[in-house]
């Protein structure tokens, strides 16, 4: 079972999930509103506290698996989350996929 981690859960609708070929009831977890990661990315800011941003993404992933422990894979919907994939995997013990890992997997076949 997969769950999606996104920058803004309210903006990722069942229609988006269906358009991506996912089940419309796929669990979605966003980072905390107004956290460093969300504010800097959505605000198109030139500077971001990378340590705090990583903590924001990891915290959201941990919340996802705490609420839904049956989740086996976390999909990082936001391309800006890819640098934190290893930290998310380490913190949650789950497989983590993102745009780059999916491209690499597809091109290897």
PDB file of N, CA, C and O in Angstrom, residues 25-59:
ATOM      1  N   UNK A  25      -8.710   7.022  -3.362  1.00  0.00           N
ATOM      2  CA  UNK A  25      -8.678   7.017  -1.895  1.00  0.00           C
ATOM      3  C   UNK A  25      -7.271   6.788  -1.344  1.00  0.00           C
ATOM      4  O   UNK A  25      -7.098   6.466  -0.172  1.00  0.00           O
ATOM      5  N   UNK A  26      -6.261   6.993  -2.184  1.00  0.00           N
ATOM      6  CA  UNK A  26      -4.875   6.876  -1.732  1.00  0.00           C
ATOM      7  C   UNK A  26      -4.640   7.886  -0.612  1.00  0.00           C
ATOM      8  O   UNK A  26      -5.000   9.061  -0.738  1.00  0.00           O
ATOM      9  N   UNK A  27      -4.049   7.455   0.500  1.00  0.00           N
ATOM     10  CA  UNK A  27      -3.789   8.384   1.602  1.00  0.00           C
ATOM     11  C   UNK A  27      -2.824   9.493   1.175  1.00  0.00           C
ATOM     12  O   UNK A  27      -1.832   9.231   0.492  1.00  0.00           O
ATOM     13  N   UNK A  28      -3.138  10.704   1.571  1.00  0.00           N
ATOM     14  CA  UNK A  28      -2.317  11.877   1.246  1.00  0.00           C
ATOM     15  C   UNK A  28      -2.014  12.619   2.538  1.00  0.00           C
ATOM     16  O   UNK A  28      -2.910  12.895   3.333  1.00  0.00           O
ATOM     17  N   UNK A  29      -0.747  12.958   2.726  1.00  0.00           N
ATOM     18  CA  UNK A  29      -0.316  13.722   3.894  1.00  0.00           C
ATOM     19  C   UNK A  29       0.503  14.907   3.404  1.00  0.00           C
ATOM     20  O   UNK A  29       1.428  14.735   2.609  1.00  0.00           O
ATOM     21  N   UNK A  30       0.173  16.078   3.868  1.00  0.00           N
ATOM     22  CA  UNK A  30       0.963  17.257   3.535  1.00  0.00           C
ATOM     23  C   UNK A  30       1.906  17.616   4.661  1.00  0.00           C
ATOM     24  O   UNK A  30       1.739  17.170   5.797  1.00  0.00           O
ATOM     25  N   UNK A  31       2.897  18.424   4.337  1.00  0.00           N
ATOM     26  CA  UNK A  31       3.750  18.977   5.386  1.00  0.00           C
ATOM     27  C   UNK A  31       2.906  19.976   6.169  1.00  0.00           C
ATOM     28  O   UNK A  31       1.845  20.419   5.709  1.00  0.00           O
ATOM     29  N   UNK A  32       3.363  20.343   7.346  1.00  0.00           N
ATOM     30  CA  UNK A  32       2.621  21.289   8.190  1.00  0.00           C
ATOM     31  C   UNK A  32       2.471  22.632   7.476  1.00  0.00           C
ATOM     32  O   UNK A  32       3.416  23.123   6.844  1.00  0.00           O
ATOM     33  N   UNK A  33       1.283  23.199   7.584  1.00  0.00           N
ATOM     34  CA  UNK A  33       1.051  24.521   6.999  1.00  0.00           C
ATOM     35  C   UNK A  33       2.013  25.529   7.597  1.00  0.00           C
ATOM     36  O   UNK A  33       2.270  25.523   8.801  1.00  0.00           O
ATOM     37  N   UNK A  34       2.549  26.352   6.754  1.00  0.00           N
ATOM     38  CA  UNK A  34       3.443  27.435   7.166  1.00  0.00           C
ATOM     39  C   UNK A  34       4.778  26.962   7.740  1.00  0.00           C
ATOM     40  O   UNK A  34       5.450  27.721   8.431  1.00  0.00           O
ATOM     41  N   UNK A  35       5.152  25.704   7.469  1.00  0.00           N
ATOM     42  CA  UNK A  35       6.476  25.251   7.899  1.00  0.00           C
ATOM     43  C   UNK A  35       7.535  25.822   6.949  1.00  0.00           C
ATOM     44  O   UNK A  35       7.217  26.378   5.897  1.00  0.00           O
ATOM     45  N   UNK A  36       8.770  25.697   7.321  1.00  0.00           N
ATOM     46  CA  UNK A  36       9.884  26.216   6.518  1.00  0.00           C
ATOM     47  C   UNK A  36       9.811  25.707   5.080  1.00  0.00           C
ATOM     48  O   UNK A  36       9.892  26.487   4.131  1.00  0.00           O
ATOM     49  N   UNK A  37       9.665  24.403   4.921  1.00  0.00           N
ATOM     50  CA  UNK A  37       9.653  23.812   3.587  1.00  0.00           C
ATOM     51  C   UNK A  37       8.526  24.399   2.741  1.00  0.00           C
ATOM     52  O   UNK A  37       8.741  24.871   1.627  1.00  0.00           O
ATOM     53  N   UNK A  38       7.324  24.399   3.270  1.00  0.00           N
ATOM     54  CA  UNK A  38       6.175  24.883   2.503  1.00  0.00           C
ATOM     55  C   UNK A  38       6.295  26.378   2.192  1.00  0.00           C
ATOM     56  O   UNK A  38       6.083  26.803   1.057  1.00  0.00           O
ATOM     57  N   UNK A  39       6.638  27.164   3.182  1.00  0.00           N
ATOM     58  CA  UNK A  39       6.716  28.616   2.973  1.00  0.00           C
ATOM     59  C   UNK A  39       7.767  28.999   1.941  1.00  0.00           C
ATOM     60  O   UNK A  39       7.515  29.834   1.073  1.00  0.00           O
ATOM     61  N   UNK A  40       8.921  28.393   2.034  1.00  0.00           N
ATOM     62  CA  UNK A  40      10.015  28.760   1.118  1.00  0.00           C
ATOM     63  C   UNK A  40       9.757  28.284  -0.304  1.00  0.00           C
ATOM     64  O   UNK A  40      10.017  29.013  -1.252  1.00  0.00           O
ATOM     65  N   UNK A  41       9.229  27.081  -0.453  1.00  0.00           N
ATOM     66  CA  UNK A  41       8.967  26.558  -1.798  1.00  0.00           C
ATOM     67  C   UNK A  41       7.789  27.279  -2.438  1.00  0.00           C
ATOM     68  O   UNK A  41       7.892  27.790  -3.560  1.00  0.00           O
ATOM     69  N   UNK A  42       6.666  27.328  -1.747  1.00  0.00           N
ATOM     70  CA  UNK A  42       5.485  27.969  -2.333  1.00  0.00           C
ATOM     71  C   UNK A  42       5.674  29.487  -2.479  1.00  0.00           C
ATOM     72  O   UNK A  42       5.078  30.092  -3.375  1.00  0.00           O
ATOM     73  N   UNK A  43       6.502  30.068  -1.635  1.00  0.00           N
ATOM     74  CA  UNK A  43       6.796  31.495  -1.733  1.00  0.00           C
ATOM     75  C   UNK A  43       7.900  31.810  -2.717  1.00  0.00           C
ATOM     76  O   UNK A  43       8.259  32.971  -2.904  1.00  0.00           O
ATOM     77  N   UNK A  44       8.455  30.766  -3.342  1.00  0.00           N
ATOM     78  CA  UNK A  44       9.549  30.917  -4.316  1.00  0.00           C
ATOM     79  C   UNK A  44      10.690  31.747  -3.732  1.00  0.00           C
ATOM     80  O   UNK A  44      11.244  32.631  -4.378  1.00  0.00           O
ATOM     81  N   UNK A  45      11.018  31.438  -2.484  1.00  0.00           N
ATOM     82  CA  UNK A  45      12.072  32.154  -1.774  1.00  0.00           C
ATOM     83  C   UNK A  45      13.452  31.660  -2.224  1.00  0.00           C
ATOM     84  O   UNK A  45      13.631  30.464  -2.495  1.00  0.00           O
ATOM     85  N   UNK A  46      14.429  32.556  -2.268  1.00  0.00           N
ATOM     86  CA  UNK A  46      15.766  32.159  -2.719  1.00  0.00           C
ATOM     87  C   UNK A  46      16.601  31.432  -1.663  1.00  0.00           C
ATOM     88  O   UNK A  46      17.622  30.819  -1.986  1.00  0.00           O
ATOM     89  N   UNK A  47      16.184  31.485  -0.394  1.00  0.00           N
ATOM     90  CA  UNK A  47      16.956  30.877   0.695  1.00  0.00           C
ATOM     91  C   UNK A  47      16.021  30.022   1.541  1.00  0.00           C
ATOM     92  O   UNK A  47      14.878  30.401   1.804  1.00  0.00           O
ATOM     93  N   UNK A  48      16.545  28.856   1.952  1.00  0.00           N
ATOM     94  CA  UNK A  48      15.753  27.972   2.803  1.00  0.00           C
ATOM     95  C   UNK A  48      16.687  27.303   3.804  1.00  0.00           C
ATOM     96  O   UNK A  48      17.804  26.914   3.460  1.00  0.00           O
ATOM     97  N   UNK A  49      16.227  27.154   5.007  1.00  0.00           N
ATOM     98  CA  UNK A  49      16.958  26.421   6.035  1.00  0.00           C
ATOM     99  C   UNK A  49      16.800  24.942   5.699  1.00  0.00           C
ATOM    100  O   UNK A  49      15.745  24.337   5.947  1.00  0.00           O
ATOM    101  N   UNK A  50      17.816  24.343   5.104  1.00  0.00           N
ATOM    102  CA  UNK A  50      17.723  22.976   4.603  1.00  0.00           C
ATOM    103  C   UNK A  50      17.572  21.943   5.718  1.00  0.00           C
ATOM    104  O   UNK A  50      16.895  20.933   5.527  1.00  0.00           O
ATOM    105  N   UNK A  51      18.162  22.199   6.859  1.00  0.00           N
ATOM    106  CA  UNK A  51      18.017  21.279   7.990  1.00  0.00           C
ATOM    107  C   UNK A  51      16.574  21.276   8.470  1.00  0.00           C
ATOM    108  O   UNK A  51      15.979  20.214   8.703  1.00  0.00           O
ATOM    109  N   UNK A  52      15.982  22.461   8.586  1.00  0.00           N
ATOM    110  CA  UNK A  52      14.591  22.544   9.014  1.00  0.00           C
ATOM    111  C   UNK A  52      13.655  21.980   7.949  1.00  0.00           C
ATOM    112  O   UNK A  52      12.680  21.294   8.271  1.00  0.00           O
ATOM    113  N   UNK A  53      13.946  22.251   6.685  1.00  0.00           N
ATOM    114  CA  UNK A  53      13.104  21.730   5.600  1.00  0.00           C
ATOM    115  C   UNK A  53      13.093  20.204   5.628  1.00  0.00           C
ATOM    116  O   UNK A  53      12.038  19.582   5.487  1.00  0.00           O
ATOM    117  N   UNK A  54      14.261  19.604   5.818  1.00  0.00           N
ATOM    118  CA  UNK A  54      14.328  18.142   5.920  1.00  0.00           C
ATOM    119  C   UNK A  54      13.500  17.656   7.103  1.00  0.00           C
ATOM    120  O   UNK A  54      12.737  16.692   6.987  1.00  0.00           O
ATOM    121  N   UNK A  55      13.618  18.334   8.219  1.00  0.00           N
ATOM    122  CA  UNK A  55      12.841  17.947   9.401  1.00  0.00           C
ATOM    123  C   UNK A  55      11.342  18.070   9.131  1.00  0.00           C
ATOM    124  O   UNK A  55      10.562  17.215   9.570  1.00  0.00           O
ATOM    125  N   UNK A  56      10.930  19.081   8.406  1.00  0.00           N
ATOM    126  CA  UNK A  56       9.510  19.265   8.075  1.00  0.00           C
ATOM    127  C   UNK A  56       8.989  18.100   7.239  1.00  0.00           C
ATOM    128  O   UNK A  56       7.899  17.576   7.496  1.00  0.00           O
ATOM    129  N   UNK A  57       9.757  17.691   6.241  1.00  0.00           N
ATOM    130  CA  UNK A  57       9.336  16.599   5.358  1.00  0.00           C
ATOM    131  C   UNK A  57       9.328  15.275   6.127  1.00  0.00           C
ATOM    132  O   UNK A  57       8.380  14.496   6.027  1.00  0.00           O
ATOM    133  N   UNK A  58      10.357  15.037   6.913  1.00  0.00           N
ATOM    134  CA  UNK A  58      10.433  13.803   7.707  1.00  0.00           C
ATOM    135  C   UNK A  58       9.282  13.747   8.706  1.00  0.00           C
ATOM    136  O   UNK A  58       8.647  12.698   8.873  1.00  0.00           O
ATOM    137  N   UNK A  59       8.982  14.850   9.355  1.00  0.00           N
ATOM    138  CA  UNK A  59       7.892  14.880  10.334  1.00  0.00           C
ATOM    139  C   UNK A  59       6.560  14.517   9.672  1.00  0.00           C
ATOM    140  O   UNK A  59       5.768  13.749  10.226  1.00  0.00           O
TER     141      UNK A  59
END
